[in-house]
Amino acid sequence: MHSTHPSQQSAGDSPRSLLPTGERRARLRRWRAIKDKISKYGISFAGISVVLAFATIFVYLFSEVGPLFSSASVEQKASYQSPAAQPLHSSIERYGEVGLTITSDAQLQFFNAETGELKQQVQLALPAGVTVTAFGKADPRTGTIILGLSNGQALIAKHEYLLSYPNDKREVNPKVRFPLGEAPVQVDAQGQALVAIAIQEKDENRMLSAYTADGRLVLSNMVAETVFLTGETTVVRTDYTLPDAPASATKILIDNTFQNLFVSDKTGQIHYYAINNPQEARLVQSVNAVSSGSQITAMEFLVGTVSLVVGSSKGELSQWFLVRDQHNNFDLKQIRDFEQHPGAITQIESEYSRKGFMAIDDQGHLGIHYGTSARTLFLEAFDDSLIAKQIALSPINTNFLLLDDKGQMHKFELENAHPDVSYKALWNEVWYEGRDEARYIWQASAGSDEFEAKMSMVPLAIGTLKAAFFAMLFATPLAIMSAIYVAYFMTPVLRGKVKPTIEIMAALPTVILGFLAGLWLAPFIEEYLSAVFAILFLMPFMMLAAAYLWRYMPESIRNRFGLGWEAAFLVPVIILFGYLAISASPMIDNTFFDGSLRQWFTDNGINYDQRNALIVGIAMGFAVIPNIFSIAEDAIFNVPRHLTQGSLALGATPWQTMVGVVLPTASPGVFAAVMVGFGRAVGETMIVLMATGNSPVVNFNIFEGMRTLSANIAVELPETAVGSTHFRVLFLAALVLFVFTFVFNTLAEVIRQRLRQRFSNL
């Protein structure tokens, strides 16, 4: 059947003849169904992809963060007969290839840590008929050990390990040095047996202390002096006897500053001596370090010799260090406890580069603990046949040796990558070494192994909220009020110029805003701080006064502006008042604040940093205003006209209509605008990086800076080792930021939907 194009139909044809044929309609329906399916599955795929993207981010962040909270694990690798059945001390070098035992007859035995094969023996010069009565060691990183003898002398040696690579294979070669000579050093001039002994070494200087059999506490300071011309080194020695010696002594420790000495006794007390001036050394404090009815069975320094770890006969473990009181005096205080062992603590072995330690008890339990995080990462007994008597931890915490009660030496592999992180360390106040109280501190790294990493997330979280709060405090009123005026009161011509101008501000790079804020705005506000406050508090009154005067302007002048152009009258008022305030700032400072408002703040206990939250609020406010303004203005402008016209027809003024009809109707959009702005402020990086000083402080002082989660990640992530604790904690910061924005935006969407339902019937 022949069909004619509709344009060729004659005027007498019926309208039905202009419709497509049945075949064409079927073809169009099929094509429409195909497009509907494409749209349906395309939109569904896009939505599922977004959800999967979010889920993938979560999974990736969790995979990086998860190892932080894992426990320690140990795995036995070798077992063999120990070269010495009951050594005084054992150690293992960093590569886990060579072990060392020190015997009671003053012999150093180096052996293969994998097989137990003896590699080298060094006999110290032990005098005939003299026995070893005490053992001590300096900071384990020095390798210096001391043996106290029954005749009041001591043997001092230093074990080291040299590397060679014959046939491109690493070989560890032990070496023993005698820094004060191979002959015994006379510690006690009276020749009494040394019951307990300690040594500490720093550079070429050494300090020795010993407790004699007749109850005296002696101290020797040995300073190495080198003659410049000849290069000869002599040791200048000074001996002292400390006052108020305890009735007994089980352990003596000297810190590496040569200022503090600690002695534990059989009654469970620690005696603290100040020896910074040995001639006037004094007993400062005696404190009970264990619970009633128990004794101190082990005591060691953590790395850095600031903290003491004390073990008791009841299996208690506690950390102590010196704290400065309000009178600037030091007191030895208990800082934290660790999980109690089932048996009496027999040995404490500290890590070489972290604030962790291992402990064993007489019931055969091995515990792995960490000071800063107060974590117990491992506490188990291996089996009934293995009772640990001695442990030796490698300097890099990857393996350790364990000597059992049968003289068998066992080598274990240790996995303990992130012991310094716990919920308490991240989110609670932590009492760090050298501080007078527990605090929230972020200071993740330093150039020393003795440094105690401080990884509290609280300063970063507070800094993030602080930056966002002051940015929103500045941006929200300006953006919303501007949106109200532009959308409802401004003429279409002026709106067509103002709105694109404000929206194009969003394209301004934030690095430029941060650069200007840090290098120009911050010094300017510091210099004219009183003018800023004058503008902040007096500008609204000047605008109201200008609006009041506008009513009394000649009608000819008002008509020249036209309806909706009244705001242009405020521009010269704002510029003029701002100029007058800045010009009057020096006079205000001299009249009311003794020449400087900033110094006046400081004198009254208010810290003022040049780069502070006020600078961030202004700079980030300019970055956030376009987002809030654009969305809010669209929401207000698109309120149905019949609502406003109906309100005006009933006698309401334009302002009453705006407050009672337009704003409630547009409230979901306005609320969404604020939430978008807040999300933008929370995630901002470059402005807070360049305009805050990046100080991780815990306060909401507008005149101090802050450090935010995003800026901290940007600054520190490029400098961290991949897989390190610091690296993973930064990913935890990213996870916290991601979860925070996700939860906050979800709640905001719920509130927006409820507002939409509530006002949808207007």
Coordinates of C-alpha atoms in Angstrom, one line a residue, residues 93-415:
E93 CA 73.7 -9.3 66.6
R94 CA 71.3 -7.5 64.1
Y95 CA 71.5 -10.0 61.3
G96 CA 70.6 -13.0 63.6
E97 CA 73.7 -14.9 62.5
V98 CA 76.0 -14.7 65.5
G99 CA 75.1 -15.1 69.2
L100 CA 77.0 -14.3 72.3
T101 CA 77.0 -15.8 75.8
I102 CA 79.0 -14.4 78.8
T103 CA 79.9 -17.1 81.3
S104 CA 80.5 -16.9 85.1
D105 CA 84.2 -17.5 84.5
A106 CA 84.5 -14.2 82.4
Q107 CA 84.5 -15.9 79.0
L108 CA 82.8 -14.4 75.9
Q109 CA 81.6 -17.2 73.6
F110 CA 80.5 -16.3 70.1
F111 CA 78.5 -18.9 68.2
N112 CA 76.5 -19.5 65.1
A113 CA 72.9 -18.5 66.0
E114 CA 71.5 -21.1 63.6
T115 CA 73.4 -24.2 64.6
G116 CA 75.1 -23.3 68.0
E117 CA 78.5 -24.0 66.5
L118 CA 81.2 -22.1 68.5
K119 CA 82.9 -19.5 66.4
Q120 CA 85.2 -17.7 68.8
Q121 CA 86.0 -17.5 72.5
V122 CA 87.6 -14.6 74.3
Q123 CA 88.8 -15.1 77.9
L124 CA 88.8 -11.9 80.0
A125 CA 91.7 -11.4 82.4
L126 CA 90.0 -12.8 85.5
P127 CA 92.6 -12.9 88.4
A128 CA 93.3 -16.2 90.0
G129 CA 91.1 -17.1 93.0
V130 CA 88.6 -14.3 92.1
T131 CA 85.0 -14.9 91.1
V132 CA 82.4 -12.9 89.2
T133 CA 79.8 -11.5 91.6
A134 CA 77.9 -9.1 89.5
F135 CA 77.1 -8.2 85.9
G136 CA 76.0 -5.0 84.2
K137 CA 75.8 -3.4 80.8
A138 CA 75.6 0.0 79.3
D139 CA 73.1 1.1 76.7
P140 CA 72.9 -2.1 74.6
R141 CA 73.6 -0.2 71.4
T142 CA 77.2 0.4 72.7
G143 CA 77.9 -3.3 73.3
T144 CA 79.7 -2.4 76.5
I145 CA 79.5 -4.9 79.4
I146 CA 81.0 -4.9 82.9
L147 CA 81.7 -7.8 85.3
G148 CA 82.0 -7.1 89.0
L149 CA 84.5 -9.2 90.9
S150 CA 84.8 -10.5 94.5
N151 CA 88.0 -8.4 95.1
G152 CA 86.4 -5.0 94.3
Q153 CA 87.6 -4.9 90.7
A154 CA 85.7 -5.0 87.4
L155 CA 86.4 -6.2 83.9
I156 CA 85.1 -4.0 81.1
A157 CA 84.8 -5.1 77.5
K158 CA 83.0 -4.1 74.3
H159 CA 81.7 -6.5 71.8
E160 CA 81.3 -5.5 68.1
Y161 CA 80.5 -7.1 64.8
L162 CA 82.4 -6.4 61.6
L163 CA 81.0 -7.3 58.1
S164 CA 83.0 -8.8 55.3
Y165 CA 81.8 -10.2 51.9
P166 CA 84.1 -13.0 50.7
N167 CA 82.7 -14.3 47.4
D168 CA 79.9 -11.8 47.6
K169 CA 78.5 -13.6 50.7
R170 CA 78.0 -11.7 53.9
E171 CA 80.1 -12.8 56.9
V172 CA 79.7 -11.4 60.4
N173 CA 83.0 -11.4 62.4
P174 CA 82.8 -10.7 66.1
K175 CA 85.4 -8.5 67.8
V176 CA 86.1 -7.7 71.4
R177 CA 87.7 -4.4 72.5
F178 CA 88.9 -3.2 75.9
P179 CA 88.2 0.5 76.1
L180 CA 90.0 0.8 79.5
G181 CA 92.5 -1.9 78.9
E182 CA 92.4 -5.7 79.4
A183 CA 93.5 -5.5 83.1
P184 CA 90.8 -5.3 85.7
V185 CA 89.7 -1.8 86.9
Q186 CA 89.7 -1.2 90.6
V187 CA 86.2 0.0 91.5
D188 CA 86.3 -0.2 95.3
A189 CA 89.5 0.9 96.9
Q190 CA 88.7 -1.2 99.9
G191 CA 88.6 -4.4 97.9
Q192 CA 85.1 -5.4 98.9
A193 CA 83.1 -7.8 96.7
L194 CA 80.8 -6.0 94.3
V195 CA 77.2 -7.1 94.8
A196 CA 75.7 -5.0 92.1
I197 CA 77.3 -3.0 89.3
A198 CA 76.4 -0.7 86.5
I199 CA 78.2 1.2 83.7
Q200 CA 77.1 3.8 81.3
E201 CA 79.0 5.1 78.2
K202 CA 78.7 8.2 76.1
D203 CA 81.3 8.9 73.5
E204 CA 84.6 8.2 75.3
N205 CA 83.3 9.0 78.7
R206 CA 82.2 6.3 81.2
M207 CA 80.6 6.2 84.6
L208 CA 80.7 3.2 86.9
S209 CA 78.7 2.5 90.0
A210 CA 78.8 -0.5 92.4
Y211 CA 77.3 -1.6 95.6
T212 CA 79.8 -3.3 97.9
A213 CA 79.4 -6.2 100.2
D214 CA 79.7 -3.9 103.2
G215 CA 76.8 -1.7 102.1
R216 CA 78.6 1.2 100.4
L217 CA 77.5 2.8 97.1
V218 CA 80.6 3.9 95.1
L219 CA 80.7 5.9 91.9
S220 CA 83.6 6.4 89.4
N221 CA 83.7 8.9 86.6
M222 CA 86.2 8.2 83.8
V223 CA 86.8 11.0 81.2
A224 CA 89.0 10.3 78.2
E225 CA 91.2 13.2 77.3
T226 CA 93.2 13.3 74.0
V227 CA 96.4 15.4 73.7
F228 CA 96.0 17.5 70.5
L229 CA 99.7 17.4 69.5
T230 CA 100.6 13.8 70.3
G231 CA 97.2 12.2 69.9
E232 CA 97.7 10.2 73.1
T233 CA 94.6 9.5 75.1
T234 CA 94.6 9.4 78.9
V235 CA 91.8 8.5 81.2
V236 CA 91.1 11.0 84.1
R237 CA 89.3 9.1 86.9
T238 CA 87.4 10.6 89.8
D239 CA 85.9 8.4 92.6
Y240 CA 83.0 9.2 94.9
T241 CA 81.0 7.5 97.7
L242 CA 77.3 8.3 97.5
P243 CA 75.5 9.2 100.7
D244 CA 72.5 7.4 102.2
A245 CA 73.2 4.0 100.6
P246 CA 70.4 1.5 100.9
A247 CA 70.6 -1.5 103.1
S248 CA 70.7 -3.8 100.1
A249 CA 70.9 -3.5 96.3
T250 CA 69.8 -5.9 93.6
K251 CA 70.2 -3.6 90.5
I252 CA 71.9 -0.4 89.7
L253 CA 71.2 1.7 86.5
I254 CA 72.8 5.0 85.3
D255 CA 71.2 7.1 82.6
N256 CA 73.1 8.2 79.5
T257 CA 73.2 11.8 80.7
F258 CA 75.2 10.9 83.8
Q259 CA 72.8 12.8 85.9
N260 CA 70.5 10.2 87.4
L261 CA 71.2 6.9 89.2
F262 CA 68.6 4.3 90.3
V263 CA 69.1 1.5 92.8
S264 CA 66.6 -1.3 93.5
D265 CA 66.7 -3.2 96.8
K266 CA 65.3 -6.3 98.3
T267 CA 62.3 -4.5 100.0
G268 CA 60.7 -3.4 96.7
Q269 CA 62.0 0.1 96.7
I270 CA 63.8 2.2 94.1
H271 CA 66.2 4.8 95.3
Y272 CA 66.8 7.8 93.0
Y273 CA 70.1 9.7 93.3
A274 CA 70.9 13.0 91.5
I275 CA 74.5 12.7 90.3
N276 CA 74.8 15.6 87.9
N277 CA 77.3 17.0 90.3
P278 CA 78.9 13.8 91.8
Q279 CA 80.7 15.8 94.5
E280 CA 77.3 16.8 95.8
A281 CA 75.4 13.7 94.9
R282 CA 72.3 13.2 97.0
L283 CA 69.5 10.8 97.5
V284 CA 66.4 12.5 96.1
Q285 CA 63.7 9.9 96.6
S286 CA 62.9 6.4 97.7
V287 CA 59.7 5.0 96.4
N288 CA 57.9 1.7 96.7
A289 CA 57.7 0.3 93.1
V290 CA 55.8 -2.9 93.7
S291 CA 52.7 -4.0 95.5
S292 CA 52.7 -4.9 99.2
G293 CA 54.3 -8.3 99.9
S294 CA 56.3 -8.5 96.6
Q295 CA 59.9 -7.8 95.6
I296 CA 61.6 -6.2 92.6
T297 CA 62.9 -9.1 90.6
A298 CA 63.9 -7.2 87.4
M299 CA 64.6 -3.6 86.4
E300 CA 65.8 -2.2 83.1
F301 CA 65.9 1.0 81.1
L302 CA 63.9 1.4 77.9
V303 CA 65.9 2.8 75.0
G304 CA 67.0 6.3 75.7
T305 CA 67.5 5.5 79.5
V306 CA 64.6 7.8 80.5
S307 CA 62.0 5.2 81.4
L308 CA 62.4 2.3 83.9
V309 CA 60.5 -0.9 83.5
V310 CA 60.1 -2.7 86.8
G311 CA 59.1 -6.4 87.3
S312 CA 58.0 -7.9 90.5
S313 CA 57.8 -11.3 92.2
K314 CA 54.0 -11.3 91.5
G315 CA 54.5 -10.9 87.8
E316 CA 53.6 -7.2 87.8
L317 CA 55.2 -4.9 85.2
S318 CA 55.2 -1.1 85.4
Q319 CA 56.8 1.9 83.7
W320 CA 58.4 4.7 85.7
F321 CA 60.2 7.9 84.7
L322 CA 61.2 11.3 86.2
V323 CA 58.6 14.0 86.1
R324 CA 59.2 17.7 86.9
D325 CA 56.9 19.1 89.6
Q326 CA 55.6 22.6 90.1
H327 CA 58.8 23.5 92.1
N328 CA 61.0 22.4 89.2
N329 CA 62.1 19.3 91.0
F330 CA 62.1 15.8 89.6
D331 CA 60.1 13.0 91.1
L332 CA 60.1 9.4 90.1
K333 CA 56.5 8.5 89.2
Q334 CA 54.7 5.4 88.0
I335 CA 53.3 6.1 84.6
R336 CA 51.5 2.9 83.4
D337 CA 51.0 -0.8 84.1
F338 CA 51.2 -3.7 81.7
E339 CA 49.4 -7.1 81.7
Q340 CA 50.5 -9.1 84.7
H341 CA 52.5 -12.3 84.2
P342 CA 51.5 -15.5 85.9
G343 CA 54.9 -15.9 87.6
A344 CA 57.7 -13.8 89.0
I345 CA 59.5 -11.7 86.4
T346 CA 63.0 -13.0 85.9
Q347 CA 64.3 -10.8 83.0
I348 CA 63.4 -7.7 81.1
E349 CA 65.0 -7.2 77.7
S350 CA 64.5 -3.8 76.0
E351 CA 64.3 -3.1 72.3
Y352 CA 67.2 -1.2 70.8
S353 CA 65.3 1.4 68.8
R354 CA 61.7 1.5 70.2
K355 CA 60.0 1.9 73.5
G356 CA 59.2 -1.8 73.7
F357 CA 60.5 -4.7 75.8
M358 CA 60.3 -8.5 76.3
A359 CA 59.8 -10.1 79.7
I360 CA 60.0 -13.7 80.9
D361 CA 58.7 -15.2 84.2
D362 CA 59.6 -18.3 86.3
Q363 CA 56.5 -20.1 84.9
G364 CA 57.9 -20.1 81.4
H365 CA 55.8 -17.3 80.0
L366 CA 57.1 -14.9 77.4
G367 CA 55.6 -11.4 77.2
I368 CA 56.1 -8.7 74.5
H369 CA 55.0 -5.3 75.7
Y370 CA 55.2 -1.7 74.5
G371 CA 55.6 1.4 76.6
T372 CA 53.9 4.3 74.8
S373 CA 50.8 2.4 73.7
A374 CA 50.7 0.3 76.9
R375 CA 50.0 -2.8 74.7
T376 CA 50.8 -6.4 75.6
L377 CA 51.2 -7.9 72.2
F378 CA 52.1 -11.4 73.2
L379 CA 51.9 -13.3 76.5
E380 CA 52.1 -17.1 76.2
A381 CA 53.9 -20.1 77.6
F382 CA 55.4 -22.3 74.8
D383 CA 54.9 -25.7 76.5
D384 CA 55.6 -27.4 79.8
S385 CA 59.0 -28.6 78.7
L386 CA 60.3 -25.2 77.8
I387 CA 60.9 -22.8 80.8
A388 CA 62.6 -19.7 79.6
K389 CA 65.6 -18.6 81.7
Q390 CA 67.2 -16.0 79.5
I391 CA 66.3 -14.1 76.3
A392 CA 68.3 -12.0 73.9
L393 CA 66.6 -9.7 71.4
S394 CA 68.2 -8.6 68.1
P395 CA 68.8 -4.9 67.5
I396 CA 66.2 -4.8 64.7
N397 CA 63.5 -6.8 66.5
T398 CA 63.3 -9.6 63.9
N399 CA 64.5 -12.5 66.0
F400 CA 65.6 -13.5 69.4
L401 CA 67.3 -16.2 71.4
L402 CA 65.7 -18.0 74.3
L403 CA 67.7 -20.2 76.8
D404 CA 65.6 -22.8 78.6
D405 CA 66.2 -24.5 82.0
K406 CA 67.8 -27.5 80.3
G407 CA 70.6 -25.5 78.7
Q408 CA 68.9 -25.6 75.2
M409 CA 69.1 -22.5 73.1
H410 CA 66.2 -21.7 70.8
K411 CA 66.1 -19.2 68.0
F412 CA 62.8 -17.6 67.2
E413 CA 61.7 -15.4 64.4
L414 CA 59.7 -12.4 65.6
E415 CA 57.0 -10.4 63.7

